CSV table of C-alpha atoms in Angstrom, one decimal:
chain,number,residue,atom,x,y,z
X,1208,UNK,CA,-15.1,-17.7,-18.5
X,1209,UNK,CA,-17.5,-16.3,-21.0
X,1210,UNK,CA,-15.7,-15.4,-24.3
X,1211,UNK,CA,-18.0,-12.7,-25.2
X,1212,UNK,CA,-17.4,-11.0,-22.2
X,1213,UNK,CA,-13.5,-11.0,-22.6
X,1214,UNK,CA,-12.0,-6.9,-21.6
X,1215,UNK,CA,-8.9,-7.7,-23.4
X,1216,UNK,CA,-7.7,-6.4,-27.2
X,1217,UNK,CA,-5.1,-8.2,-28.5
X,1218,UNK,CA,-5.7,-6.2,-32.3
X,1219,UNK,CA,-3.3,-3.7,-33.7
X,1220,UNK,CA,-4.2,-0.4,-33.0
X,1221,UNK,CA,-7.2,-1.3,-30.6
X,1222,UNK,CA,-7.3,0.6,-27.5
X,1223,UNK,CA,-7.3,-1.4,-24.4
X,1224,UNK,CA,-10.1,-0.7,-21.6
X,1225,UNK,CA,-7.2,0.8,-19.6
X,1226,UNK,CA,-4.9,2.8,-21.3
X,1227,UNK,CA,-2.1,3.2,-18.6
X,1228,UNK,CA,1.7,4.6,-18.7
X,1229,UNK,CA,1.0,6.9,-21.2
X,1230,UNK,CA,-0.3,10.3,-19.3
X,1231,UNK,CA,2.9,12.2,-20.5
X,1232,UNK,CA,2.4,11.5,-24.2
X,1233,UNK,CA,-1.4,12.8,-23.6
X,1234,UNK,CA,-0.6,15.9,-21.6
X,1235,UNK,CA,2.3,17.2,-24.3
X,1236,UNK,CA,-0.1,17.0,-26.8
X,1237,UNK,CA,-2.7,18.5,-25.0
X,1238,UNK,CA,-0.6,21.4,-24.4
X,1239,UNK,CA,0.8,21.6,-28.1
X,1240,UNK,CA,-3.2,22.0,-29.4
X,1241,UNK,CA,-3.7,24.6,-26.3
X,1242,UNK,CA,-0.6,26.6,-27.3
X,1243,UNK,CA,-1.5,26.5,-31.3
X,1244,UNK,CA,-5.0,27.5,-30.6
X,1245,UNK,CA,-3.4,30.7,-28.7
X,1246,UNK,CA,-1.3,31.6,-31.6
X,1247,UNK,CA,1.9,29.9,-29.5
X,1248,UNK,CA,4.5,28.3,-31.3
X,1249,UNK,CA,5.2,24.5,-29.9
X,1250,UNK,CA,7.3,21.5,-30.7
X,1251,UNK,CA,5.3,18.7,-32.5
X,1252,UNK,CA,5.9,15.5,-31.8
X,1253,UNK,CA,7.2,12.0,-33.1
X,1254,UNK,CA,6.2,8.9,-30.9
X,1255,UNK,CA,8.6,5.9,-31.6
X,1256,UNK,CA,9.6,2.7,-29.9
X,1257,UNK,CA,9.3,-0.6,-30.5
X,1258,UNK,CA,6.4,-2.8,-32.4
X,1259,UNK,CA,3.4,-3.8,-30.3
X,1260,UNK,CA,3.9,-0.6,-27.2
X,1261,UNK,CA,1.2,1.0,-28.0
X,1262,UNK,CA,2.1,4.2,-30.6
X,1263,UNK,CA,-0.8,3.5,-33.1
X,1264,UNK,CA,-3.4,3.5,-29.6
X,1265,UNK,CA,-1.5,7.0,-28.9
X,1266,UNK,CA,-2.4,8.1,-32.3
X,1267,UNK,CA,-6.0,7.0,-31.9
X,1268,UNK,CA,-6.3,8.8,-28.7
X,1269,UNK,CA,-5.1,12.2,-29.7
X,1270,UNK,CA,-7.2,11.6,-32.5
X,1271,UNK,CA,-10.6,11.5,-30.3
X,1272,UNK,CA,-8.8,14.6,-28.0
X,1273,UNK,CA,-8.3,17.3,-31.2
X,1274,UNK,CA,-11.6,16.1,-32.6
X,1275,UNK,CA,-13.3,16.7,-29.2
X,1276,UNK,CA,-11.8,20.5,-29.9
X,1277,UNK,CA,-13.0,20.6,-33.3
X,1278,UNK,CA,-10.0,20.1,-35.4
X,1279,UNK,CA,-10.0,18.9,-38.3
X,1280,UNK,CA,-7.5,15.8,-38.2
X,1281,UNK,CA,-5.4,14.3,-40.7
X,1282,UNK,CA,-5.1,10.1,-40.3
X,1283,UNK,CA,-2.4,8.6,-43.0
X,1284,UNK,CA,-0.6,5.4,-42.1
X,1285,UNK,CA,2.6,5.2,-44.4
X,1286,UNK,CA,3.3,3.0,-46.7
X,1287,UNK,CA,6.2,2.9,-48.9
X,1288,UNK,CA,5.4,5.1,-52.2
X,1289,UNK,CA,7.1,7.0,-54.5
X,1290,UNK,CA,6.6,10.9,-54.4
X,1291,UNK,CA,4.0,11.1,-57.2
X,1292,UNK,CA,1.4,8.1,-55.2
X,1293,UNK,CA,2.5,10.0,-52.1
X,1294,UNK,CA,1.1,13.1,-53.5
X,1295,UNK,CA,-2.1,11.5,-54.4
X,1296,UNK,CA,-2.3,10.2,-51.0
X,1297,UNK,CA,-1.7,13.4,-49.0
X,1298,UNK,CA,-3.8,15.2,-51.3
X,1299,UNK,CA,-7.4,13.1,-50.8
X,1300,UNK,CA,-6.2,13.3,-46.9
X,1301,UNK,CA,-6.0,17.3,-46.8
X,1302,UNK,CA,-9.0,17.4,-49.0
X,1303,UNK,CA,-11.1,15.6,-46.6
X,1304,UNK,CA,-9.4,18.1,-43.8
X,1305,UNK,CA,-10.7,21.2,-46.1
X,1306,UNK,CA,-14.1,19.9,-46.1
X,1307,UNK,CA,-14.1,18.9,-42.5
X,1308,UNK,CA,-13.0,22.9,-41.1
X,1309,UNK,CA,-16.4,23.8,-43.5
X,1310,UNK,CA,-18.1,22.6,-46.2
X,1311,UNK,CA,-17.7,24.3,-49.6
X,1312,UNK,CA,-21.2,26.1,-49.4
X,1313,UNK,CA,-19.6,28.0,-46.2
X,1314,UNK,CA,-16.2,28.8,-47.8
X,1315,UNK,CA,-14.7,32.5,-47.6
X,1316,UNK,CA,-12.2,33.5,-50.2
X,1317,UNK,CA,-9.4,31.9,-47.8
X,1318,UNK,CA,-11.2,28.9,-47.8
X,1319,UNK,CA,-11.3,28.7,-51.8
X,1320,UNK,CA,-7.6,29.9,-51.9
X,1321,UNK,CA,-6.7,27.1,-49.8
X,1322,UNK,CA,-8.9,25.2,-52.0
X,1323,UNK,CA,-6.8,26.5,-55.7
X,1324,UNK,CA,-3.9,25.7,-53.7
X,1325,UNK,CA,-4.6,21.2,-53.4
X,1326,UNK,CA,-5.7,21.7,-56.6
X,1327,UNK,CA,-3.0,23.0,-57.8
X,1328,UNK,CA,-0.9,20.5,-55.9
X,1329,UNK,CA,-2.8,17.9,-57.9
X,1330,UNK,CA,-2.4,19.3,-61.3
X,1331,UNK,CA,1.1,17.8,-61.1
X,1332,UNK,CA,-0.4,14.7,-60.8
X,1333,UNK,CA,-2.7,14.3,-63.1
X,1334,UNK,CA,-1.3,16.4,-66.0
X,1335,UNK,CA,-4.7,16.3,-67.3
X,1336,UNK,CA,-6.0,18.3,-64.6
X,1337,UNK,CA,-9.0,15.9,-64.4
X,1338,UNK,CA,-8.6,14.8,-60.4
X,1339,UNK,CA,-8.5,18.3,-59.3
X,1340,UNK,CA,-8.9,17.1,-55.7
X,1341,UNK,CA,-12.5,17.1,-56.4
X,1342,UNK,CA,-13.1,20.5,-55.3
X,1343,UNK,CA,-14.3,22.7,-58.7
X,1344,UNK,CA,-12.1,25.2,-57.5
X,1345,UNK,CA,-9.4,26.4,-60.4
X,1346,UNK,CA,-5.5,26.0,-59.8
X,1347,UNK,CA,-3.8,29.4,-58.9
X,1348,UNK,CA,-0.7,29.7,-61.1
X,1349,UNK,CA,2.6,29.8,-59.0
X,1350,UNK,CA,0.8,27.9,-55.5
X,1351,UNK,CA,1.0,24.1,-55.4
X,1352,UNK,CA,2.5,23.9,-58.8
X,1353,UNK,CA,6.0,24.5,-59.1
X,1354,UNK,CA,6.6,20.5,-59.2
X,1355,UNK,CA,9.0,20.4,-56.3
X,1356,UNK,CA,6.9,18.6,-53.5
X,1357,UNK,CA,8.4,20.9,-50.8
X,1358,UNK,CA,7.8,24.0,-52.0
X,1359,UNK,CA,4.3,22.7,-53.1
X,1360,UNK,CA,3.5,21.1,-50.0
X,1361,UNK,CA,4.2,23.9,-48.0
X,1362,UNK,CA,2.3,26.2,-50.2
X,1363,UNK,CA,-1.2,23.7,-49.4
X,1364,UNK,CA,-0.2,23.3,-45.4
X,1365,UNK,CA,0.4,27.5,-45.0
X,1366,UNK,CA,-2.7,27.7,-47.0
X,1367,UNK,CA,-4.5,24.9,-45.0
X,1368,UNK,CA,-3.5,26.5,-41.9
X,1369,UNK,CA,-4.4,30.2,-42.8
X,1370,UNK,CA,-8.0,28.8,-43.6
X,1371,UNK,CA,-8.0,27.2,-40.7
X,1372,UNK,CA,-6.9,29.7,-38.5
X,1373,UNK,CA,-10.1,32.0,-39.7
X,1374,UNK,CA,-12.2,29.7,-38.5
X,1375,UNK,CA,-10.9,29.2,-35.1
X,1376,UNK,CA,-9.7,26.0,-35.3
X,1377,UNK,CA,-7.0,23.9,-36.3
X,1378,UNK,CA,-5.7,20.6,-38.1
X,1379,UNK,CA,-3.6,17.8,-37.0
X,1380,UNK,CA,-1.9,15.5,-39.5
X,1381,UNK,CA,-1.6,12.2,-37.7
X,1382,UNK,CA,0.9,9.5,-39.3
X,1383,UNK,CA,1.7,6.3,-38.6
X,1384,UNK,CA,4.7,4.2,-39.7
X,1385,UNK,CA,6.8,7.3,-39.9
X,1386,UNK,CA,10.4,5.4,-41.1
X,1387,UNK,CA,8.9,4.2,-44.2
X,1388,UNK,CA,8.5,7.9,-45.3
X,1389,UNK,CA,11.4,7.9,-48.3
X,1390,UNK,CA,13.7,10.9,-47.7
X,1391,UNK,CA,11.9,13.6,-50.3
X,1392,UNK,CA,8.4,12.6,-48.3
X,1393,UNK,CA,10.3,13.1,-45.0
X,1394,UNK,CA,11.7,16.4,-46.1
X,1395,UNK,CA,8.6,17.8,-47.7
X,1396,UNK,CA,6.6,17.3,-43.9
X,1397,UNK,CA,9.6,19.0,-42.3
X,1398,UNK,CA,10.0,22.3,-44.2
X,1399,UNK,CA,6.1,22.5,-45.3
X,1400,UNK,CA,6.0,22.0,-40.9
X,1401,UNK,CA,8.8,24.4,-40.7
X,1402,UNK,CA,7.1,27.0,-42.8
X,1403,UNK,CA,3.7,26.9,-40.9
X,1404,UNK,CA,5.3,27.4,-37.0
X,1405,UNK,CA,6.9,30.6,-38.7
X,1406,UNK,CA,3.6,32.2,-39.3
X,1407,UNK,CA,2.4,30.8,-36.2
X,1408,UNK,CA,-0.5,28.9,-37.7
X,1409,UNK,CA,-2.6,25.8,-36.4
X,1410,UNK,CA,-1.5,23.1,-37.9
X,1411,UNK,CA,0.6,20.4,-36.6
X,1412,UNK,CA,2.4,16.9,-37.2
X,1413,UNK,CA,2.1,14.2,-34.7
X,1414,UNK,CA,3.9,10.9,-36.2
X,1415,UNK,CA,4.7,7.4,-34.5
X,1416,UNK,CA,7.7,4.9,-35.9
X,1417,UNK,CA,10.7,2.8,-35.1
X,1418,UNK,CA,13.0,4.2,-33.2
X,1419,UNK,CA,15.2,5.2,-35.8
X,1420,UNK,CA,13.5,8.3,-36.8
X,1421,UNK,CA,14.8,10.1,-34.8
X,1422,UNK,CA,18.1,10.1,-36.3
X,1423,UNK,CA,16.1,10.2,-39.7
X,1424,UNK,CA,14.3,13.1,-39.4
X,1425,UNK,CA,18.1,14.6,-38.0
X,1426,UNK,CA,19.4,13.5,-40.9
X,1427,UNK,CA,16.4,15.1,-42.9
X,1428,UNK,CA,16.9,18.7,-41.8
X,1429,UNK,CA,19.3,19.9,-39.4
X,1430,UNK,CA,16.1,21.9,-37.5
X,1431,UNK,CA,14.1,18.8,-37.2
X,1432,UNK,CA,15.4,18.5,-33.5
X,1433,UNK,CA,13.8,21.8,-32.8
X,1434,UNK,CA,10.4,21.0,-34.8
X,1435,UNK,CA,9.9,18.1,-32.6
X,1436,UNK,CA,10.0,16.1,-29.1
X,1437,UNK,CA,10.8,12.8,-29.9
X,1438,UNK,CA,9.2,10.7,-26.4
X,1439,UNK,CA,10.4,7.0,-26.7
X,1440,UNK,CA,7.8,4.5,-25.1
X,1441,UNK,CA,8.3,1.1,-24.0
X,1442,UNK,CA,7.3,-1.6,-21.7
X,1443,UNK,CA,5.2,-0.3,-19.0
X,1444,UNK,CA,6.1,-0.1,-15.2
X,1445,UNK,CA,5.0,-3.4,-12.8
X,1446,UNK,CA,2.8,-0.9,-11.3
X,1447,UNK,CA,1.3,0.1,-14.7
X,1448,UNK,CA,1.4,-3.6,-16.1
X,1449,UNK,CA,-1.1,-4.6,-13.7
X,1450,UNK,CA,-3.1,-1.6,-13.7
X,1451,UNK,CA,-3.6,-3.0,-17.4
X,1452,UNK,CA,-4.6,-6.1,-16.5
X,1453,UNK,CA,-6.8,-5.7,-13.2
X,1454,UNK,CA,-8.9,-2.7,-14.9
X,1455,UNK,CA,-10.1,-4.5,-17.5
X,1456,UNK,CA,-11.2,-7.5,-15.4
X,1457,UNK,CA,-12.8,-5.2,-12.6
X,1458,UNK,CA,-15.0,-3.7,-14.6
X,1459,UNK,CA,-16.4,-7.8,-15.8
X,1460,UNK,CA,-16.4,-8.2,-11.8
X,1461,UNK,CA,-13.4,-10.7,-11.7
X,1462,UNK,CA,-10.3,-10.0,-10.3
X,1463,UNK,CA,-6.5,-11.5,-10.7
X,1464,UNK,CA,-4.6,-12.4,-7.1
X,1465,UNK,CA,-1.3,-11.1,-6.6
X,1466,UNK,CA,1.0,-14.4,-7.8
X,1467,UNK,CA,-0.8,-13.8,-10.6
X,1468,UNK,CA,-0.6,-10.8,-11.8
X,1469,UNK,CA,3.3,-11.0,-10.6
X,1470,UNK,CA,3.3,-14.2,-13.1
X,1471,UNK,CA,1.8,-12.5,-15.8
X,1472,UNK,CA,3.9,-9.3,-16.2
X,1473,UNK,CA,6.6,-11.3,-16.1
X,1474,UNK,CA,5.9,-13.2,-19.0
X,1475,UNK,CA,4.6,-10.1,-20.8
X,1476,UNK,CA,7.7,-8.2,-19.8
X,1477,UNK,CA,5.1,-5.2,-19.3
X,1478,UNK,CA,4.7,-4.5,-23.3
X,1479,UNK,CA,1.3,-3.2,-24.2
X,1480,UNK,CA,0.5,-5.5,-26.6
X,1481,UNK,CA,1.4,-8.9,-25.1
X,1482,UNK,CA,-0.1,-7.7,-21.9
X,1483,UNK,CA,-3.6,-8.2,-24.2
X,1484,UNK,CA,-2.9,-10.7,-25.6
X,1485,UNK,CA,-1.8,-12.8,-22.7
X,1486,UNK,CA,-4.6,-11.0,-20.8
X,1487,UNK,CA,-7.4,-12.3,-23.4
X,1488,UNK,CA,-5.9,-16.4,-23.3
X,1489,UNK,CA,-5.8,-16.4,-19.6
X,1490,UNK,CA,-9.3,-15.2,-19.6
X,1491,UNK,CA,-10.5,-18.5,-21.7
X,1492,UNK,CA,-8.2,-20.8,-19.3
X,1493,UNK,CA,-9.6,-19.0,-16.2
X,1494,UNK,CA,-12.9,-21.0,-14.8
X,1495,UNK,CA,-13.9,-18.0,-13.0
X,1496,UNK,CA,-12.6,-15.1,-10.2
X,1497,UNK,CA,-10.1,-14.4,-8.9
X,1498,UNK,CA,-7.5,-15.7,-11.9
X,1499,UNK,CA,-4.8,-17.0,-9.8
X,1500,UNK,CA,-1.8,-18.2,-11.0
X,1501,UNK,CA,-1.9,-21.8,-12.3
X,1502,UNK,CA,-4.4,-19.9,-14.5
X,1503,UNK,CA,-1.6,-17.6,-15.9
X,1504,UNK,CA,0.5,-20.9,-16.2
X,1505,UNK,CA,-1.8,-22.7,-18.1
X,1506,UNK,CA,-2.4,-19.8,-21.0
X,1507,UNK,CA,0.9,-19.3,-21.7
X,1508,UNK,CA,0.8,-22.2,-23.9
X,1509,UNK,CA,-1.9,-20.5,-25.9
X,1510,UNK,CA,-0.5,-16.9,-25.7
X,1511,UNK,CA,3.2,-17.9,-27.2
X,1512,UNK,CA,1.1,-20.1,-30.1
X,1513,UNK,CA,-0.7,-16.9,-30.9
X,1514,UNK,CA,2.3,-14.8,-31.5
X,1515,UNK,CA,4.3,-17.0,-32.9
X,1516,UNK,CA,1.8,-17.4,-35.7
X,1517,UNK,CA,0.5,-14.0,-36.2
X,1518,UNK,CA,2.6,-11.3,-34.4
X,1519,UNK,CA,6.0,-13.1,-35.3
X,1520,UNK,CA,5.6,-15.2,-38.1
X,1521,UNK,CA,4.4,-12.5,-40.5
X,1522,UNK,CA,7.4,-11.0,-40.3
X,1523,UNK,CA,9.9,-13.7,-40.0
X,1524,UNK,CA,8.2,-15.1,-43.5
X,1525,UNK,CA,9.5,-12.1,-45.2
X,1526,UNK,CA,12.6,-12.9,-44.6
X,1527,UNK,CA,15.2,-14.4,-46.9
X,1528,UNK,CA,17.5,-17.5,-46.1
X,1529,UNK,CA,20.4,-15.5,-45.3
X,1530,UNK,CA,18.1,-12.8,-43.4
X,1531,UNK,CA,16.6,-15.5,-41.1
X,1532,UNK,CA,20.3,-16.7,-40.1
X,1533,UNK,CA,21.2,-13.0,-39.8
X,1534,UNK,CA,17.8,-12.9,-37.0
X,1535,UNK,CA,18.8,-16.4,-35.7
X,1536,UNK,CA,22.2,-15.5,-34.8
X,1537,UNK,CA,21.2,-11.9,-33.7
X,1538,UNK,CA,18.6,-13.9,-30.9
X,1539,UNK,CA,21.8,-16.6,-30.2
X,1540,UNK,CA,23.6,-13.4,-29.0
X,1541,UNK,CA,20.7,-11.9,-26.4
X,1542,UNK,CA,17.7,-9.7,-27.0
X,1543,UNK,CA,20.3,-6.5,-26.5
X,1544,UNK,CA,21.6,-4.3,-29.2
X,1545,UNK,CA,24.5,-6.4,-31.1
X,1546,UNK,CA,27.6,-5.5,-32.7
X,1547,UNK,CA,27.3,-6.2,-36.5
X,1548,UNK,CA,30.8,-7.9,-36.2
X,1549,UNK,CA,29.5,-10.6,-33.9
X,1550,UNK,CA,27.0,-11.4,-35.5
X,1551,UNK,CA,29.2,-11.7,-38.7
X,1552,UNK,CA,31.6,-13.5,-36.8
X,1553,UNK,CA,28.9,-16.6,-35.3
X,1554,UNK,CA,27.9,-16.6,-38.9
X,1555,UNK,CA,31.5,-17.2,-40.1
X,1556,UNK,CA,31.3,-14.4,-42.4
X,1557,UNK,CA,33.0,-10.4,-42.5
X,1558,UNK,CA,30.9,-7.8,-41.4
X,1559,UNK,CA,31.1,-6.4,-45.3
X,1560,UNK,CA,30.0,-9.4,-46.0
X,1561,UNK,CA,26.6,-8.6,-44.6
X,1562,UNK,CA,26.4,-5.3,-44.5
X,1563,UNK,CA,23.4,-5.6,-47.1
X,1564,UNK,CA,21.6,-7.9,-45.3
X,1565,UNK,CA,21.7,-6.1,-42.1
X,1566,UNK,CA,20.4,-3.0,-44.4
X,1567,UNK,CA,17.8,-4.6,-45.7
X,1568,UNK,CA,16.5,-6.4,-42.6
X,1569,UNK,CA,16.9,-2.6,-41.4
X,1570,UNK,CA,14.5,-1.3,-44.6
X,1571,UNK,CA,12.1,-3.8,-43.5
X,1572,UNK,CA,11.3,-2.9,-40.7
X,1573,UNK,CA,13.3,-5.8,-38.4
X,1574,UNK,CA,16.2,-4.2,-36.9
X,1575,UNK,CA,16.7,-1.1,-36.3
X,1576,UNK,CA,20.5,1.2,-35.2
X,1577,UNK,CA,20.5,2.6,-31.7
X,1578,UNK,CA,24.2,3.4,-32.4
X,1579,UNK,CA,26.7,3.2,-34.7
X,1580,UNK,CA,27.6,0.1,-35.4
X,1581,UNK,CA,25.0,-1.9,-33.1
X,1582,UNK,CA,21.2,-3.7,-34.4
X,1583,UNK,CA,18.5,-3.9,-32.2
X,1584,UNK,CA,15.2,-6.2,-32.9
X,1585,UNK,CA,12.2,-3.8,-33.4
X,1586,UNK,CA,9.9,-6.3,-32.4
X,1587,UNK,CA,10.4,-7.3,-28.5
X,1588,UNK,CA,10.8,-11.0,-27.1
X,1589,UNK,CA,11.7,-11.6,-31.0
X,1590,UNK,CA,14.8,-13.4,-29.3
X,1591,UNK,CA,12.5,-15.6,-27.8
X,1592,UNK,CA,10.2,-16.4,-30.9
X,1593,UNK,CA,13.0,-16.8,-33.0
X,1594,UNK,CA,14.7,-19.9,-30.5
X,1595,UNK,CA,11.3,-21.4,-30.8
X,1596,UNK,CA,10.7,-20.9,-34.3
X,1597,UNK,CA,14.5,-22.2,-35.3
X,1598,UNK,CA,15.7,-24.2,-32.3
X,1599,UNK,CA,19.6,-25.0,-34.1
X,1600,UNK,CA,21.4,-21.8,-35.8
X,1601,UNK,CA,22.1,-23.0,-39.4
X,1602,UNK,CA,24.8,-21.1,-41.1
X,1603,UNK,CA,24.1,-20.8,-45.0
X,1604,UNK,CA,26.6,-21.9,-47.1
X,1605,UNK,CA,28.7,-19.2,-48.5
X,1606,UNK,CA,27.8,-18.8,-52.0
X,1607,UNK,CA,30.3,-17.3,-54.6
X,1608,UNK,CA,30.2,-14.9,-57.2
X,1609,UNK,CA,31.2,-16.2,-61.1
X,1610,UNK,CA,34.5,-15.6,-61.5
X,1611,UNK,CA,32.6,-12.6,-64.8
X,1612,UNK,CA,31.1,-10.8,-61.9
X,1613,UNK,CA,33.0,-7.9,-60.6
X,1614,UNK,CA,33.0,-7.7,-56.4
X,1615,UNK,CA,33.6,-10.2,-53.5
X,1616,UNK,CA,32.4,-13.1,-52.7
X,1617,UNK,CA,29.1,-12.2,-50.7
X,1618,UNK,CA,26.3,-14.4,-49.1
């Protein structure tokens, strides 16, 4: 069928044509911007769950519902920086928030306090005090400046929030790729949070990440399981899966028959992100309506080729020789959470032994620890990709330390 006329979106981030399974996630945040806006105190949220369900279109759609409202929103994606290039980062983000609640022509003497107080924040930075956040506005001795990035970035959000709260609006800080906040970052968001539901201002922090947050943001501050609702979203219902991939097609005039659709969530496994992508290579098989199921059959070819070299590959060539046997033997076991002493046992090794690989496939984003003791792929159907990718498990040779180097014999 026509290419150009395709309904599916297999990008990161894009929002499908239907977004579907997801009306819980929208209605808790639409309460928590209703409550704010009243001067109510409510739980902010962290989305997480696995790679590819759908968080970052989440993000993107609260995005378009606080902006419909006239916040001011914050977008940052995470990336792994120490506290000084997180400081710039944040900065330029709530600078651009300022400036969005009203432009410096229109500011009150809240406004420019809020103002001294990111510019204070950046003095740090820049010991110059050339950056300045851009905002001609002096520092203010003693706010944003005492060179501890949670008190200082507290002191901006209570500001931001005060100015914001004189106008009658609000601001949401929206981050993505919560986990690869380091543990300062992580802090700094929680108590500057803490600081601004105490004085019962607008402002608010919605995040998305791995699964592990959770605990990570527990292990943070002890109050972060009050500060937030932590909703886990997965694979969507049968019912939801093919709501995902009928809409679409509906509204092109073409429609799917029922072996197909059953075909096609179960190759998807009802995640999000497969569900477009399959969706979008069964469109180019397809010679026209309804798709039926030899149709489904004949993209899957196409669909697995795609993942395998975007989706999957980009992370599996990260990996090290000893982490890709670590992954291999994790998908010989089963797509469940496995215990790190199996793993170390089909490997021939001690669990010690690679108990820093495991970490560091952890830090990178590949596994993460739904309980102690257990790894879990963060990407789903990696299992799958990784029997297709490496069709034999191949131990790596144990390699030993010189007999100068203190320790044990590690891989």
């Amino acid at each position: 069928m026509d290419p150009v006329l395709n309904p599916y979106t297999p990008n990161a981030g894009a929002r499908p044509d239907a977004l579907v399974g997801r009306d819980d996630q929208l209605s808790t945040f639409d309460v928590l911007l209703k409550r704010l806006a009243r001067g109510r105190a409510e739980q902010s949220m962290i989305i997480t769950g696995l790679r590819g369900v759908g968080k970052t279109v989440l993000l993107g759609r609260f995005r378009e519902k606080a902006q419909a409202q006239d916040w001011s929103v914050l977008d940052y994606e995470v990336v792994k920086h120490d506290d000084q290039a997180f400081r710039m980062d944040i900065a330029m983000r709530l600078r651009t928030a300022l400036l969005e609640l009203a432009p410096r022509a229109r500011w009150t003497a809240r406004f420019r306090r809020a103002a001294a107080a990111l510019s204070s924040f950046t003095v740090s930075v820049d010991a110059a005090g050339q950056f300045q956040a851009g905002l001609d506005v002096d520092a203010v001795e003693g706010l944003g400046d005492h060179g501890d990035l949670s008190m200082d970035l507290t002191d901006v959000l209570v500001e931001l929030g005060e100015a914001a709260k004189e106008k009658g609006s609000g601001v949401v800080l929206l981050l993505d790729e919560v986990q690869f906040l380091s543990r300062s970052q992580l802090d700094a968001l929680i108590i500057a949070l803490h600081k601004t539901v105490q004085r019962s201002l607008p402002i608010t922090m919605v995040g998305a990440g791995l699964p592990q947050i959770a605990e990570l943001a527990g292990d943070a501050k002890s109050y972060a399981e009050r500060l937030f609702k932590f909703p886990r979203i997965g694979n969507l219902s049968v019912d939801d899966a093919r709501q995902a991939l009928e809409v679409p097609a509906s509204a092109e005039d073409v429609s799917f028959d029922q072996d197909a659709l059953q075909l096609a969530v179960e190759v998807t496994g009802g995640y999000p992100y497969f569900i477009q992508e399959l969706g979008y290579a069964v469109w180019g098989a397809a010679q026209g309506s309804p798709i039926r199921r030899a149709d489904v059959t004949d993209a899957v070819d196409l669909y697995e080729a795609k993942l395998d070299s975007s989706f999957f590959r980009v992370r599996l060539d990260r990996a090290t020789e000893l982490q890709t046997a670590y992954l291999r033997a994790m998908a010989e076991l089963g797509p469940d959470p496995q215990k790190a002493a199996d793993v170390a046992s089909l490997l021939g090794r001690e669990s010690t032994q690679l108990g820093p690989t495991r970490a560091e496939l952890i830090d990178m984003g590949l596994l993460f620890t739904p309980q102690h003791g257990f790894a879990e792929f963060t990407v789903p159907h990696f299992d799958q990709f990784m029997k297709r990718a490496i069709p034999e498990l191949v131990v790596p040779p144990l390699r030993r330390r010189s007999r100068t180097t203190p320790g044990p014999e590690v891989s």
